[in-house]
Amino acid sequence: MHVLVLGGTTEARALAESLHGRGERVTTSLAGRVAAPRLPGGEVRIGGFGGTEGLAAWLREHRVDVLVDATHPFAGTISFHAAHAADLARVPLLALRRPGWVPVAGDDWHPVDSLAQAAEALPALGRRVFLTTGRMGLSSFAHLDDLWFLVRSVDPPQPPHPPRMRVLLDRGPFTLDGERSLLAGHAVDVLVTKDSGGAATSPKLTAAREAGLPVVVVRRPPVPEGVPTASTAQEALAWVTGPASGR
């Protein structure tokens, strides 16, 4: 069996490691947006496919038996490309998507639909912003010259970006004590995050709740309908290696 995993997430790496450990052929495809990604076991390819038709051709050429879309919840249009390509190549498709975060008592969440809407909401919520949406999309906040930003990302961001900004290069998982210290040490009074889900970056939400800070949460973009979905790597492994995949 040859499984192509559209990766870039913790769940994608875990699934690839499990398949590789079972002796299955697995190829993980990474977009190449991170300079030094964490590589899973098995084969790895980096870069795009050239759209839907290119992905479908790759599936046929490399005799892929199962396609798993385990991309980041905010990866954009790749999930729609995967659904269309799987139809064209007649390859079973599974979406591996970790659940989004859910507010609990004490949270002061302000949901928005885009980074642009997040930028619009900020001036009324705080002056010192902890921006944890990654290095992509900082142009949405570049006009907010009255606010100060602490930007955390894996790789250095490129302009345009906010003029008053400090960059913290780091990658999860993060600890609750570390997030508490970060908020207090930089006098942060508002947090901005995407609803990425997962435990690796969720401590910031707990730290913000404890500090009574407002949190601007960017909702996830739409995904293709009718695609079988798993919420964990273990569920995905059972689907891929079991009768559910329809192989």
Coordinates of N, CA and C in Angstrom, one line a residue:
M1 N 0.8 -1.2 0.0 CA 0.0 0.0 0.0 C 0.9 1.2 0.0
H2 N 0.5 2.2 -0.8 CA 1.2 3.5 -0.8 C 0.2 4.6 -0.4
V3 N 0.6 5.3 0.7 CA -0.3 6.3 1.2 C 0.4 7.7 1.1
L4 N -0.3 8.6 0.5 CA 0.2 10.0 0.4 C -0.4 10.8 1.5
V5 N 0.4 11.4 2.3 CA -0.1 12.3 3.4 C 0.3 13.7 3.1
L6 N -0.8 14.5 2.9 CA -0.5 16.0 2.8 C -0.3 16.5 4.2
G7 N 0.9 16.8 4.5 CA 1.3 17.0 5.9 C 1.5 18.4 6.4
G8 N 2.3 18.6 7.4 CA 2.6 19.8 8.0 C 2.1 20.0 9.4
T9 N 1.4 19.0 9.9 CA 0.8 19.0 11.3 C 1.4 17.9 12.1
T10 N 1.2 18.0 13.4 CA 1.7 17.0 14.4 C 1.0 15.7 14.1
E11 N -0.3 15.7 13.7 CA -1.1 14.5 13.4 C -0.5 13.8 12.1
A12 N -0.2 14.6 11.2 CA 0.4 14.1 9.9 C 1.7 13.3 10.2
R13 N 2.6 13.9 11.0 CA 3.8 13.2 11.4 C 3.5 11.9 12.1
A14 N 2.6 11.9 13.1 CA 2.3 10.7 13.8 C 1.7 9.6 12.9
L15 N 0.9 10.0 12.0 CA 0.3 9.0 11.1 C 1.4 8.4 10.2
A16 N 2.3 9.3 9.7 CA 3.3 8.8 8.8 C 4.3 7.9 9.6
E17 N 4.6 8.2 10.8 CA 5.5 7.4 11.6 C 4.8 6.0 11.9
S18 N 3.5 6.0 12.1 CA 2.9 4.7 12.4 C 2.8 3.9 11.2
L19 N 2.5 4.4 10.0 CA 2.5 3.7 8.8 C 3.9 3.2 8.4
H20 N 4.9 4.0 8.6 CA 6.2 3.6 8.3 C 6.7 2.5 9.2
G21 N 6.3 2.6 10.5 CA 6.6 1.5 11.4 C 6.0 0.2 11.1
R22 N 4.8 0.2 10.4 CA 4.1 -1.0 10.0 C 4.7 -1.6 8.7
G23 N 5.6 -0.9 8.1 CA 6.2 -1.4 6.9 C 5.5 -0.9 5.7
E24 N 4.5 0.0 5.8 CA 3.8 0.5 4.7 C 4.6 1.6 4.0
R25 N 4.4 1.8 2.7 CA 5.0 2.9 2.0 C 4.2 4.1 2.2
V26 N 4.8 5.1 2.7 CA 4.1 6.4 3.0 C 5.0 7.6 2.5
T27 N 4.4 8.5 1.8 CA 5.0 9.7 1.4 C 4.3 10.9 2.0
T28 N 5.1 11.7 2.7 CA 4.5 12.9 3.2 C 4.9 14.1 2.4
S29 N 3.9 14.9 2.0 CA 4.1 16.1 1.1 C 4.0 17.3 2.0
L30 N 5.1 18.1 2.0 CA 5.1 19.4 2.7 C 5.1 20.6 1.7
A31 N 4.5 21.7 2.1 CA 4.4 22.8 1.2 C 5.7 23.5 1.1
G32 N 6.6 23.4 2.1 CA 7.9 24.1 2.0 C 7.9 25.5 2.5
R33 N 6.9 25.9 3.4 CA 6.8 27.2 3.9 C 7.7 27.4 5.2
V34 N 8.1 26.3 5.8 CA 9.0 26.3 6.9 C 10.4 25.9 6.5
A35 N 11.4 26.7 6.9 CA 12.7 26.5 6.5 C 13.3 25.1 6.9
A36 N 13.0 24.7 8.2 CA 13.6 23.5 8.7 C 12.4 22.7 9.3
P37 N 11.6 22.0 8.5 CA 10.4 21.3 9.1 C 10.9 20.0 9.8
R38 N 10.0 19.6 10.7 CA 10.3 18.3 11.4 C 9.8 17.2 10.4
L39 N 10.7 16.4 10.0 CA 10.4 15.3 9.0 C 10.0 14.0 9.6
P40 N 9.0 13.4 9.1 CA 8.5 12.1 9.6 C 9.3 11.0 9.0
G41 N 9.0 9.7 9.4 CA 9.5 8.6 8.8 C 8.9 8.4 7.4
G42 N 9.6 7.6 6.6 CA 9.1 7.4 5.2 C 9.6 8.4 4.2
E43 N 9.0 8.4 3.1 CA 9.5 9.4 2.0 C 8.9 10.8 2.2
V44 N 9.6 11.8 1.8 CA 9.2 13.1 2.0 C 9.4 13.9 0.7
R45 N 8.4 14.6 0.2 CA 8.5 15.5 -0.9 C 8.1 16.9 -0.4
I46 N 8.8 17.9 -1.0 CA 8.6 19.3 -0.6 C 8.2 20.1 -1.8
G47 N 7.1 20.9 -1.7 CA 6.7 21.8 -2.8 C 5.3 21.4 -3.3
G48 N 4.7 22.3 -4.1 CA 3.4 22.0 -4.6 C 3.3 21.0 -5.7
F49 N 2.1 20.7 -6.1 CA 1.9 19.7 -7.2 C 1.5 20.4 -8.5
G50 N 1.2 21.7 -8.5 CA 0.7 22.3 -9.7 C -0.8 22.3 -9.8
G51 N -1.5 22.4 -8.7 CA -2.9 22.5 -8.7 C -3.5 21.1 -8.7
T52 N -4.9 21.1 -8.9 CA -5.6 19.9 -8.8 C -5.2 18.8 -9.8
E53 N -5.0 19.2 -11.1 CA -4.6 18.3 -12.1 C -3.2 17.7 -11.8
G54 N -2.3 18.5 -11.3 CA -1.0 18.1 -11.0 C -1.0 17.0 -9.9
L55 N -1.8 17.3 -8.9 CA -1.9 16.3 -7.8 C -2.6 15.0 -8.3
A56 N -3.6 15.1 -9.1 CA -4.2 13.9 -9.6 C -3.2 13.1 -10.4
A57 N -2.4 13.8 -11.2 CA -1.4 13.1 -12.0 C -0.4 12.4 -11.2
W58 N 0.0 13.0 -10.0 CA 1.0 12.5 -9.1 C 0.4 11.2 -8.5
L59 N -0.8 11.3 -8.1 CA -1.5 10.1 -7.5 C -1.4 8.9 -8.4
R60 N -1.7 9.2 -9.7 CA -1.7 8.1 -10.7 C -0.3 7.6 -10.9
E61 N 0.6 8.5 -11.2 CA 2.0 8.1 -11.5 C 2.7 7.3 -10.4
H62 N 2.4 7.6 -9.2 CA 3.1 7.0 -8.1 C 2.2 5.9 -7.4
R63 N 1.1 5.5 -8.1 CA 0.3 4.4 -7.7 C -0.1 4.6 -6.2
V64 N -0.7 5.7 -5.9 CA -1.1 6.0 -4.5 C -2.5 5.3 -4.3
D65 N -2.5 4.5 -3.2 CA -3.7 3.8 -2.8 C -4.7 4.6 -1.9
V66 N -4.1 5.4 -1.1 CA -5.0 6.2 -0.2 C -4.3 7.6 0.0
L67 N -5.2 8.7 -0.1 CA -4.7 10.0 0.1 C -5.3 10.5 1.4
V68 N -4.4 11.1 2.3 CA -4.8 11.7 3.6 C -4.5 13.2 3.6
D69 N -5.5 14.0 3.7 CA -5.4 15.4 3.9 C -5.2 15.7 5.3
A70 N -3.9 15.9 5.8 CA -3.6 16.2 7.2 C -3.0 17.6 7.2
T71 N -3.4 18.5 6.4 CA -2.8 19.8 6.4 C -3.3 20.6 7.5
H72 N -2.7 21.8 7.7 CA -3.1 22.7 8.8 C -4.5 23.2 8.5
P73 N -5.3 23.4 9.5 CA -6.7 23.9 9.3 C -6.8 25.2 8.5
F74 N -5.7 26.0 8.5 CA -5.7 27.2 7.8 C -4.8 27.2 6.5
A75 N -4.6 26.0 6.0 CA -3.8 25.8 4.8 C -4.4 26.4 3.5
G76 N -5.6 26.8 3.6 CA -6.2 27.5 2.4 C -6.9 26.5 1.5
T77 N -6.6 26.5 0.3 CA -7.4 25.7 -0.7 C -7.0 24.3 -1.0
I78 N -5.9 23.9 -0.3 CA -5.4 22.5 -0.6 C -6.4 21.4 -0.3
S79 N -7.3 21.6 0.7 CA -8.3 20.6 1.0 C -9.2 20.4 -0.2
F80 N -9.6 21.5 -0.8 CA -10.5 21.4 -2.0 C -9.7 20.8 -3.2
H81 N -8.4 21.1 -3.3 CA -7.7 20.5 -4.4 C -7.6 19.0 -4.2
A82 N -7.4 18.6 -2.9 CA -7.2 17.2 -2.6 C -8.5 16.4 -2.9
A83 N -9.7 17.0 -2.5 CA -10.9 16.4 -2.8 C -11.2 16.2 -4.3
H84 N -10.9 17.2 -5.1 CA -11.1 17.1 -6.5 C -10.1 16.1 -7.1
A85 N -8.8 16.2 -6.7 CA -7.8 15.3 -7.3 C -8.1 13.8 -7.0
A86 N -8.6 13.6 -5.7 CA -9.0 12.2 -5.4 C -10.1 11.7 -6.2
D87 N -11.0 12.5 -6.6 CA -12.1 12.1 -7.5 C -11.6 11.8 -8.8
L88 N -10.7 12.7 -9.3 CA -10.2 12.5 -10.7 C -9.4 11.2 -10.8
A89 N -8.6 10.9 -9.7 CA -7.7 9.8 -9.8 C -8.4 8.5 -9.2
R90 N -9.6 8.7 -8.7 CA -10.3 7.6 -8.1 C -9.5 6.9 -7.0
V91 N -9.0 7.8 -6.0 CA -8.3 7.4 -4.9 C -9.1 7.7 -3.6
P92 N -9.2 6.8 -2.7 CA -9.9 7.1 -1.4 C -9.2 8.2 -0.7
L93 N -10.0 9.1 -0.1 CA -9.5 10.3 0.6 C -10.1 10.4 2.0
L94 N -9.2 10.6 2.9 CA -9.5 10.8 4.3 C -9.0 12.2 4.8
A95 N -9.8 13.0 5.5 CA -9.4 14.2 6.1 C -9.0 14.0 7.5
L96 N -7.8 14.3 7.9 CA -7.4 14.2 9.3 C -7.3 15.6 9.9
R97 N -8.3 15.9 10.6 CA -8.5 17.3 11.2 C -8.7 17.3 12.7
R98 N -7.8 17.8 13.4 CA -7.9 17.9 14.9 C -9.1 18.8 15.2
P99 N -9.8 18.5 16.3 CA -10.9 19.4 16.6 C -10.5 20.8 17.0
G100 N -11.3 21.8 16.7 CA -11.0 23.2 17.1 C -11.2 23.4 18.6
W101 N -10.7 24.5 19.1 CA -10.8 24.8 20.5 C -12.3 25.3 20.8
V102 N -12.6 25.0 22.1 CA -14.0 25.4 22.5 C -13.8 26.3 23.8
P103 N -14.5 27.4 23.8 CA -14.3 28.3 25.0 C -14.9 27.7 26.2
V104 N -14.4 28.0 27.4 CA -14.9 27.5 28.7 C -15.2 28.7 29.5
A105 N -15.7 28.5 30.7 CA -16.1 29.5 31.6 C -14.8 30.4 32.0
G106 N -15.0 31.7 31.9 CA -13.9 32.6 32.1 C -13.2 33.1 30.9
D107 N -13.5 32.5 29.7 CA -12.9 33.0 28.5 C -13.6 34.2 28.0
D108 N -12.8 35.1 27.4 CA -13.3 36.4 26.8 C -12.9 36.3 25.3
W109 N -13.6 35.5 24.6 CA -13.3 35.3 23.2 C -14.1 36.3 22.3
H110 N -13.4 36.7 21.2 CA -14.0 37.5 20.2 C -13.8 36.9 18.8
P111 N -14.7 36.0 18.4 CA -14.5 35.3 17.1 C -14.6 36.2 15.9
V112 N -13.8 36.0 14.9 CA -13.8 36.7 13.7 C -13.6 35.8 12.5
D113 N -13.8 36.2 11.3 CA -13.7 35.3 10.2 C -12.4 35.4 9.4
S114 N -11.6 36.4 9.7 CA -10.3 36.6 8.9 C -9.3 37.4 9.7
L115 N -8.1 37.5 9.3 CA -7.1 38.3 9.9 C -7.4 39.8 9.8
A116 N -8.0 40.2 8.7 CA -8.4 41.6 8.5 C -9.5 42.0 9.5
Q117 N -10.4 41.1 9.8 CA -11.4 41.4 10.9 C -10.7 41.4 12.3
A118 N -9.7 40.5 12.5 CA -9.0 40.6 13.7 C -8.3 41.9 13.9
A119 N -7.7 42.5 12.9 CA -7.1 43.8 12.9 C -8.1 44.9 13.3
E120 N -9.3 44.8 12.7 CA -10.3 45.8 13.0 C -10.7 45.7 14.4
A121 N -10.7 44.6 15.0 CA -11.2 44.4 16.4 C -10.2 44.9 17.4
L122 N -8.9 44.9 17.1 CA -7.9 45.1 18.1 C -7.9 46.4 18.8
P123 N -8.0 47.6 18.1 CA -7.9 48.8 18.8 C -8.9 49.0 20.0
A124 N -10.0 48.3 19.9 CA -11.0 48.5 21.0 C -10.7 47.5 22.1
L125 N -9.7 46.6 22.0 CA -9.5 45.5 23.0 C -8.2 45.7 23.7
G126 N -7.2 46.3 23.1 CA -5.9 46.4 23.8 C -4.9 47.2 23.0
R127 N -3.7 47.4 23.7 CA -2.7 48.1 23.0 C -1.4 47.3 22.8
R128 N -1.3 46.2 23.6 CA -0.1 45.4 23.5 C -0.5 44.0 23.1
V129 N -0.2 43.6 21.9 CA -0.8 42.4 21.3 C 0.1 41.3 21.2
F130 N -0.3 40.1 21.6 CA 0.5 38.9 21.4 C -0.2 38.2 20.2
L131 N 0.5 38.3 19.1 CA 0.0 37.8 17.8 C 0.6 36.4 17.5
T132 N -0.2 35.4 17.5 CA 0.3 34.0 17.4 C -0.3 33.3 16.1
T133 N -0.5 34.1 15.1 CA -1.1 33.6 13.8 C 0.0 33.2 12.8
G134 N 1.3 33.2 13.2 CA 2.3 32.9 12.3 C 2.8 34.1 11.5
R135 N 3.8 33.8 10.6 CA 4.4 34.9 9.9 C 3.7 35.3 8.7
M136 N 2.8 34.4 8.2 CA 2.0 34.7 7.0 C 0.8 35.6 7.4
G137 N 0.5 36.6 6.6 CA -0.6 37.5 6.9 C -0.4 38.7 7.8
L138 N 0.8 38.9 8.1 CA 1.1 40.1 9.0 C 0.8 41.4 8.3
S139 N 0.6 41.4 7.0 CA 0.3 42.6 6.3 C -1.1 43.1 6.8
S140 N -1.9 42.3 7.3 CA -3.3 42.7 7.7 C -3.2 43.6 8.9
F141 N -2.0 43.6 9.6 CA -1.9 44.4 10.9 C -0.9 45.5 10.6
A142 N -0.3 45.7 9.4 CA 0.7 46.6 9.2 C 0.3 48.1 9.4
H143 N -1.0 48.4 9.3 CA -1.4 49.7 9.4 C -1.7 50.2 10.9
L144 N -1.6 49.2 11.8 CA -1.9 49.5 13.2 C -0.6 50.1 13.9
D145 N -0.2 51.3 13.6 CA 1.0 51.8 14.1 C 0.9 52.3 15.5
D146 N -0.3 52.4 16.1 CA -0.5 52.8 17.5 C -0.4 51.6 18.4
L147 N -0.4 50.4 17.9 CA -0.3 49.2 18.8 C 1.1 48.6 18.7
W148 N 1.4 47.9 19.8 CA 2.7 47.1 19.9 C 2.4 45.6 19.8
F149 N 3.2 44.9 19.0 CA 3.0 43.5 18.7 C 4.2 42.7 19.2
L150 N 3.8 41.6 19.8 CA 4.8 40.5 20.0 C 4.4 39.4 19.1
V151 N 5.2 39.1 18.1 CA 4.8 38.1 17.0 C 5.7 36.9 17.2
R152 N 5.0 35.8 17.4 CA 5.7 34.5 17.5 C 5.5 33.7 16.2
S153 N 6.6 33.2 15.7 CA 6.6 32.4 14.5 C 7.8 31.5 14.4
V154 N 7.7 30.5 13.6 CA 8.9 29.5 13.4 C 10.0 30.2 12.7
D155 N 9.7 30.9 11.6 CA 10.7 31.6 10.8 C 10.5 33.1 10.8
P156 N 11.5 33.9 10.6 CA 11.4 35.3 10.6 C 10.4 35.8 9.6
P157 N 9.5 36.7 10.0 CA 8.5 37.3 9.0 C 9.2 38.3 8.1
Q158 N 8.5 38.5 7.0 CA 9.0 39.4 6.0 C 8.0 40.6 5.9
P159 N 8.4 41.8 5.6 CA 7.4 42.9 5.4 C 6.5 42.7 4.3
P160 N 5.3 43.4 4.3 CA 4.9 44.3 5.3 C 4.4 43.7 6.6
H161 N 4.7 44.4 7.7 CA 4.3 43.9 9.0 C 4.2 45.2 10.0
P162 N 3.6 45.0 11.1 CA 3.4 46.2 12.0 C 4.7 46.9 12.3
P163 N 4.8 48.2 12.4 CA 6.0 48.9 12.6 C 6.5 48.7 14.0
R164 N 5.7 48.6 15.0 CA 6.1 48.4 16.4 C 5.9 46.9 16.7
M165 N 7.0 46.2 16.6 CA 6.9 44.7 16.7 C 8.2 44.1 17.2
R166 N 8.0 43.1 18.1 CA 9.1 42.3 18.5 C 8.8 40.9 18.0
V167 N 9.8 40.2 17.4 CA 9.6 38.8 16.9 C 10.2 37.8 17.8
L168 N 9.5 36.8 18.2 CA 9.9 35.7 19.0 C 9.9 34.4 18.1
L169 N 11.1 33.9 17.8 CA 11.2 32.7 17.0 C 11.1 31.5 17.9
D170 N 10.1 30.7 17.7 CA 9.9 29.5 18.5 C 8.8 28.7 17.9
R171 N 8.8 27.4 18.3 CA 7.8 26.5 17.8 C 7.3 25.6 19.0
G172 N 6.0 25.2 19.0 CA 5.5 24.4 20.0 C 6.0 23.0 20.1
P173 N 5.7 22.3 21.1 CA 4.7 22.6 22.1 C 5.2 23.6 23.2
F174 N 4.2 24.4 23.7 CA 4.5 25.4 24.7 C 3.9 25.0 26.0
T175 N 4.5 25.5 27.1 CA 4.0 25.2 28.4 C 3.2 26.3 29.0
L176 N 2.4 26.0 30.0 CA 1.5 27.0 30.6 C 2.4 28.0 31.4
D177 N 3.4 27.5 32.1 CA 4.2 28.4 32.8 C 5.0 29.4 31.9
G178 N 5.4 28.9 30.7 CA 6.1 29.7 29.8 C 5.1 30.8 29.2
E179 N 3.9 30.4 28.9 CA 2.9 31.4 28.4 C 2.6 32.4 29.4
R180 N 2.4 32.0 30.6 CA 2.1 33.0 31.7 C 3.3 34.0 31.8
S181 N 4.5 33.5 31.8 CA 5.7 34.4 31.9 C 5.7 35.4 30.7
L182 N 5.4 34.8 29.5 CA 5.4 35.6 28.3 C 4.4 36.8 28.4
L183 N 3.2 36.5 28.7 CA 2.2 37.5 28.8 C 2.5 38.6 29.9
A184 N 3.0 38.1 31.0 CA 3.3 39.1 32.1 C 4.6 39.9 31.8
G185 N 5.6 39.2 31.2 CA 6.8 39.9 31.0 C 6.7 40.9 29.9
H186 N 5.8 40.8 29.0 CA 5.6 41.8 27.9 C 4.4 42.7 28.1
A187 N 3.8 42.6 29.3 CA 2.6 43.4 29.6 C 1.5 43.2 28.5
V188 N 1.3 42.0 28.0 CA 0.3 41.8 26.9 C -1.1 42.0 27.5
D189 N -1.9 42.7 26.7 CA -3.3 42.9 27.1 C -4.3 42.4 26.1
V190 N -3.9 41.7 25.1 CA -4.8 41.1 24.1 C -4.1 40.0 23.3
L191 N -4.7 38.9 23.1 CA -4.1 37.8 22.4 C -4.9 37.6 21.1
V192 N -4.2 37.3 20.0 CA -4.8 37.0 18.7 C -4.3 35.6 18.3
T193 N -5.2 34.7 17.9 CA -4.9 33.4 17.5 C -5.8 32.9 16.5
K194 N -5.4 31.9 15.7 CA -6.2 31.2 14.8 C -6.7 30.0 15.6
D195 N -7.9 29.5 15.2 CA -8.5 28.3 15.9 C -7.8 27.0 15.3
S196 N -6.5 26.9 15.6 CA -5.8 25.7 15.1 C -6.1 24.4 15.8
G197 N -6.6 24.5 17.0 CA -6.8 23.3 17.8 C -5.6 22.6 18.3
G198 N -5.7 21.5 19.0 CA -4.6 20.8 19.5 C -4.0 21.3 20.8
A199 N -3.2 20.4 21.5 CA -2.7 20.7 22.8 C -1.4 21.5 22.7
A200 N -0.7 21.4 21.6 CA 0.7 22.0 21.5 C 0.7 23.5 21.8
T201 N -0.3 24.2 21.3 CA -0.3 25.7 21.5 C -1.5 26.2 22.3
S202 N -2.3 25.3 22.9 CA -3.4 25.7 23.7 C -3.1 26.3 25.1
P203 N -1.9 26.1 25.7 CA -1.6 26.8 26.9 C -1.8 28.3 26.9
K204 N -1.6 28.9 25.8 CA -1.7 30.4 25.7 C -3.2 30.8 26.0
L205 N -4.1 29.9 25.7 CA -5.5 30.3 26.0 C -5.8 30.2 27.4
T206 N -5.2 29.2 28.1 CA -5.4 29.1 29.6 C -4.7 30.3 30.3
A207 N -3.5 30.6 29.8 CA -2.8 31.8 30.4 C -3.6 33.1 30.2
A208 N -4.2 33.3 29.0 CA -5.0 34.5 28.8 C -6.2 34.5 29.7
R209 N -6.9 33.3 29.8 CA -8.1 33.2 30.7 C -7.7 33.6 32.1
E210 N -6.6 33.0 32.6 CA -6.2 33.3 34.0 C -5.9 34.8 34.2
A211 N -5.4 35.5 33.2 CA -5.0 36.9 33.2 C -6.2 37.8 32.9
G212 N -7.3 37.2 32.5 CA -8.5 38.0 32.2 C -8.3 38.8 30.9
L213 N -7.6 38.3 29.9 CA -7.3 39.0 28.7 C -8.3 38.6 27.6
P214 N -8.7 39.6 26.8 CA -9.5 39.2 25.6 C -8.7 38.5 24.6
V215 N -9.4 37.5 23.9 CA -8.7 36.7 22.9 C -9.5 36.8 21.6
V216 N -8.8 37.3 20.5 CA -9.4 37.4 19.2 C -9.1 36.0 18.5
V217 N -10.2 35.3 18.2 CA -10.0 34.0 17.6 C -10.5 34.0 16.2
V218 N -9.6 33.7 15.2 CA -10.0 33.6 13.8 C -10.6 32.2 13.6
R219 N -11.8 32.2 13.1 CA -12.5 30.9 12.8 C -11.8 30.2 11.6
R220 N -12.0 28.9 11.6 CA -11.5 28.1 10.5 C -12.2 28.4 9.2
P221 N -11.5 28.3 8.1 CA -12.1 28.4 6.7 C -13.0 27.2 6.4
P222 N -13.8 27.3 5.5 CA -14.7 26.1 5.1 C -13.8 25.0 4.5
V223 N -14.3 23.8 4.6 CA -13.7 22.6 4.0 C -14.6 21.9 3.1
P224 N -14.2 21.0 2.3 CA -15.1 20.2 1.4 C -16.0 19.3 2.2
E225 N -17.2 19.2 1.7 CA -18.2 18.4 2.4 C -18.2 17.0 1.8
G226 N -18.6 16.0 2.7 CA -18.8 14.7 2.3 C -17.5 13.8 2.3
V227 N -16.4 14.4 2.9 CA -15.1 13.7 2.9 C -15.1 13.0 4.3
P228 N -14.8 11.7 4.4 CA -14.6 11.0 5.7 C -13.5 11.7 6.5
T229 N -13.8 11.8 7.8 CA -12.9 12.6 8.7 C -12.5 11.8 9.9
A230 N -11.2 12.0 10.3 CA -10.7 11.4 11.5 C -10.1 12.6 12.3
S231 N -10.2 12.5 13.6 CA -9.8 13.6 14.5 C -8.4 13.3 15.1
T232 N -7.9 12.1 15.1 CA -6.6 11.8 15.6 C -5.9 10.9 14.6
A233 N -4.5 10.8 14.8 CA -3.7 9.9 14.0 C -4.1 8.5 14.2
Q234 N -4.5 8.1 15.4 CA -4.9 6.7 15.6 C -6.2 6.4 14.8
E235 N -7.1 7.3 14.8 CA -8.4 7.1 14.0 C -8.0 7.0 12.5
A236 N -7.1 7.8 12.1 CA -6.7 7.8 10.7 C -6.0 6.5 10.3
L237 N -5.2 6.0 11.2 CA -4.5 4.8 10.9 C -5.4 3.6 10.8
A238 N -6.4 3.6 11.7 CA -7.4 2.5 11.6 C -8.2 2.6 10.3
W239 N -8.5 3.8 9.9 CA -9.3 4.0 8.6 C -8.5 3.5 7.4
V240 N -7.2 4.0 7.4 CA -6.4 3.8 6.2 C -6.1 2.3 6.1
T241 N -5.8 1.6 7.2 CA -5.4 0.2 7.1 C -6.6 -0.8 7.2
G242 N -7.8 -0.3 7.4 CA -9.0 -1.1 7.6 C -9.9 -1.1 6.4
P243 N -11.0 -1.7 6.5 CA -11.9 -1.8 5.3 C -12.6 -0.5 5.0
A244 N -12.6 0.5 5.9 CA -13.3 1.8 5.7 C -12.8 2.5 4.5
S245 N -11.5 2.3 4.2 CA -10.9 3.1 3.0 C -11.5 2.6 1.7
G246 N -12.0 1.4 1.7 CA -12.6 0.9 0.4 C -11.6 0.4 -0.6
R247 N -10.4 0.2 -0.1 CA -9.4 -0.3 -1.1 C -9.7 -1.7 -1.5

